Amino acid sequence: MLNGHKERSAPIKRAKRVTISDVSDALGLTKGTVSRALNGYPDISDSTRNRVKRVSEKMGYQPLSHAQAIKTGRTRSLGLVLQFGDHDSHRPFLAEFLSGISHGASRENWTVTVATADSDGDTLNTVLRLLNERKADGFILPRTMTDDPRVHLLRDAAAPFVLYGRTQDATDCAWFDILGEEAMRQAVLRLVKQGHKRIAFVNGGSEYYYSVLRLQGMLQGLKEAGIAPDPDLIATDAVRPEDGAAATRKMLRLTNPPTAFVFAVDMAALGLYRVAADLGLVVGRDLSVIAYDGVPEGAFATPPLTTFSVDSRQAGERLAALLIRRVRGEPVQDLRETAKATLVERGSDGPPTLTSNQLARAVSAHSKLSEYPKGGTK
Amino acid sequence: MLNGHKERSAPIKRAKRVTISDVSDALGLTKGTVSRALNGYPDISDSTRNRVKRVSEKMGYQPLSHAQAIKTGRTRSLGLVLQFGDHDSHRPFLAEFLSGISHGASRENWTVTVATADSDGDTLNTVLRLLNERKADGFILPRTMTDDPRVHLLRDAAAPFVLYGRTQDATDCAWFDILGEEAMRQAVLRLVKQGHKRIAFVNGGSEYYYSVLRLQGMLQGLKEAGIAPDPDLIATDAVRPEDGAAATRKMLRLTNPPTAFVFAVDMAALGLYRVAADLGLVVGRDLSVIAYDGVPEGAFATPPLTTFSVDSRQAGERLAALLIRRVRGEPVQDLRETAKATLVERGSDGPPTLTSNQLARAVSAHSKLSEYPKGGTK
DNA sequence: GTTTGCTCCGAAACCGGTTTCGGCAACTGT
DNA sequence: ACAGTTGCCGAAACCGGTTTCGGAGCAAAC
């Protein structure tokens, strides 16, 4: 398209800023000296450096990032490319996440440039465009996949980036991540403690690395509890309620159904509620479920969903801080942080009231396992 | 703070771009001429203009926005300052909204700079900072208030902006808005048609202009139905479930309680569900409710909430388009658009099964109106 | 007393564009 | 045929910074 016709228009009359020349004039120095003083060059005496800092601060001088960028190539802005389209399970966290990023950025006087994309290819193109236009000095990559094309792209381009989540090949990767595996482990142990023996695990999107980790954590929990894992009790790729409902339905049809479910994703866990209602089973009593994410929808379910909540705001803030340091040249090894999810104990889990056998009978009593119902009249 | 110590760091080695000089060299012209040709100056012959366009396109030339900005002051980026903190009722739409804005922006090769703030003052400061740093050429202002300080600020600064929502003083204001008043009117008429006589209206945040409009629409609906408005059946400032629950509780205690509720905000309407459950009333049968927004939580309520859904993605896209045109100098009069919310008929409304009197008795049968319960055991 | 070596700053080029100004050539009009 | 317009483009200044280079000034070394 190129820029079609006259992008220019009415002149802007904003109050004029103080420029570096204003500062240098006031100090009787050249702008080059002021620049070097402000940017920590060694060939400036301490006395003048301090004088420059003091005066420029007093005058309210703030360098124009795009004026600097013309020479430095850096614009002090973080890039965030959000991909929607498939299943949008990270939407609920977006506000918190953005807020965290924005805070982390503005603390260092950086800004955040966001863009959205529909597909993987679109995402890569958008990243490239932002990079090529120098609209972002580096990128925050949410929802990292086991083998993430964005990582390859940015690694090859030698552009700074930081992952929200870990990935298989850690080369050149800085990250912040929540220890989902630890949460899954604790979920299992909690259910075991409540008396459950048959515990199902419904994992999330298999392309994401978090799935690998959460499964590991779940298996670790079983191991510690001395329970042998049962392949029939492990499902995968459940991120929407429909997916979770399907997985639940399938497992409840087993001759030896699980009395408890661990979901890697809250939204999928909400599907279990539908199935339970369908079968006349009461969640939190006949069926226990613990999930992960802490989406607001879970708090509004009946009973409210017990879940491991992640602090998306903190994640955003840490990611921003890490990325800024990365752009400034720190090695990735120093830029890897993790945090824990926090258990929110609500009403969806508890000691089993039915044995697996009793549950199986209750389920088979319902001749027809209906599909996803419209939601009802009680 | 000023930029503390050396912001600069390892050099960036990205693949080099094609610059305007590359293009002008290839054409045997000066860069000035190329620039003027591309930017629609009149003193360039059509033949060379076309030649320049063709070649620069073929070479993949894309001007660096921040290099242009240094002279033009414009950076081709939209500013969006999100304010969280109080009640975050627009969170659910954020993803859609952002996606729309981003699409609208990138269509014209613009980008989006977002920042967040905690308070009104913080928002104004952030806007000023972005403006002063020239990080945004204009702003999209979501959630406009009746008398909005951001409007004053930007009007005084002669900076371009566009409202998501209308406001009292339309001077210098461009906007996109959904006709909430029309939705409220339709909600009332729908309930009247179903047979309701006593219809309550629970409005949203009174500082926002949408509240003014939605109340007008509601009253208009009553008027058309020949029903006299009852001040006891009008509440305000309900944006969270707690608020909605309180308003519902209060109105149900009336000697002549409403059998139907119109909520200006979905999230507030969800509070009615809690109260209904408390009183043993079935939503959609004993109590009808229609709300507005189309938040995902509403779809997961039992029964699912009938609501007027707004297309946030479209809103974002239109706002971006309008703001770009505004920055380019079009007058605000040409930059005002509206769209309608679409009714999503679900299960929360229907013909009344109880008269107002019967309802009053049913309510008073419950001696104690408990506070917000933890959510129940069926 | 000159040379060497630092420290510290000025001068100027440079980044990638935009915009002003002026002039040449080719048209007009008379 | 000649002055007066245009039309069209080159030259150069400019925007607000960064960065390179070199040299003045001064202290230590020879």
JSON list of C-alpha atoms (C1' of nucleotides) in Angstrom, two decimals, chain B residues 17 20 31 35 41 61 68 70, chain C residues 15-22:
[
{"chain": "B", "resi": 17, "resn": "ARG", "atom": "CA", "xyz": [16.48, -1.73, 5.79]},
{"chain": "B", "resi": 20, "resn": "ILE", "atom": "CA", "xyz": [15.05, 6.65, 1.23]},
{"chain": "B", "resi": 31, "resn": "LYS", "atom": "CA", "xyz": [15.90, 11.94, -1.46]},
{"chain": "B", "resi": 35, "resn": "SER", "atom": "CA", "xyz": [10.00, 12.14, -0.21]},
{"chain": "B", "resi": 41, "resn": "TYR", "atom": "CA", "xyz": [3.39, 17.14, -2.93]},
{"chain": "B", "resi": 61, "resn": "TYR", "atom": "CA", "xyz": [10.90, 0.78, 1.06]},
{"chain": "B", "resi": 68, "resn": "GLN", "atom": "CA", "xyz": [9.61, 11.03, 10.01]},
{"chain": "B", "resi": 70, "resn": "ILE", "atom": "CA", "xyz": [11.49, 13.99, 14.16]},
{"chain": "C", "resi": 15, "resn": "DC", "atom": "C1'", "xyz": [20.99, 9.10, 11.49]},
{"chain": "C", "resi": 16, "resn": "DG", "atom": "C1'", "xyz": [16.70, 9.04, 7.94]},
{"chain": "C", "resi": 17, "resn": "DG", "atom": "C1'", "xyz": [13.75, 11.46, 6.87]},
{"chain": "C", "resi": 18, "resn": "DT", "atom": "C1'", "xyz": [10.94, 16.44, 5.60]},
{"chain": "C", "resi": 19, "resn": "DT", "atom": "C1'", "xyz": [10.57, 20.94, 3.86]},
{"chain": "C", "resi": 20, "resn": "DT", "atom": "C1'", "xyz": [12.11, 25.39, 2.05]},
{"chain": "C", "resi": 21, "resn": "DC", "atom": "C1'", "xyz": [14.18, 27.77, -1.49]},
{"chain": "C", "resi": 22, "resn": "DG", "atom": "C1'", "xyz": [15.87, 28.73, -5.79]}
]
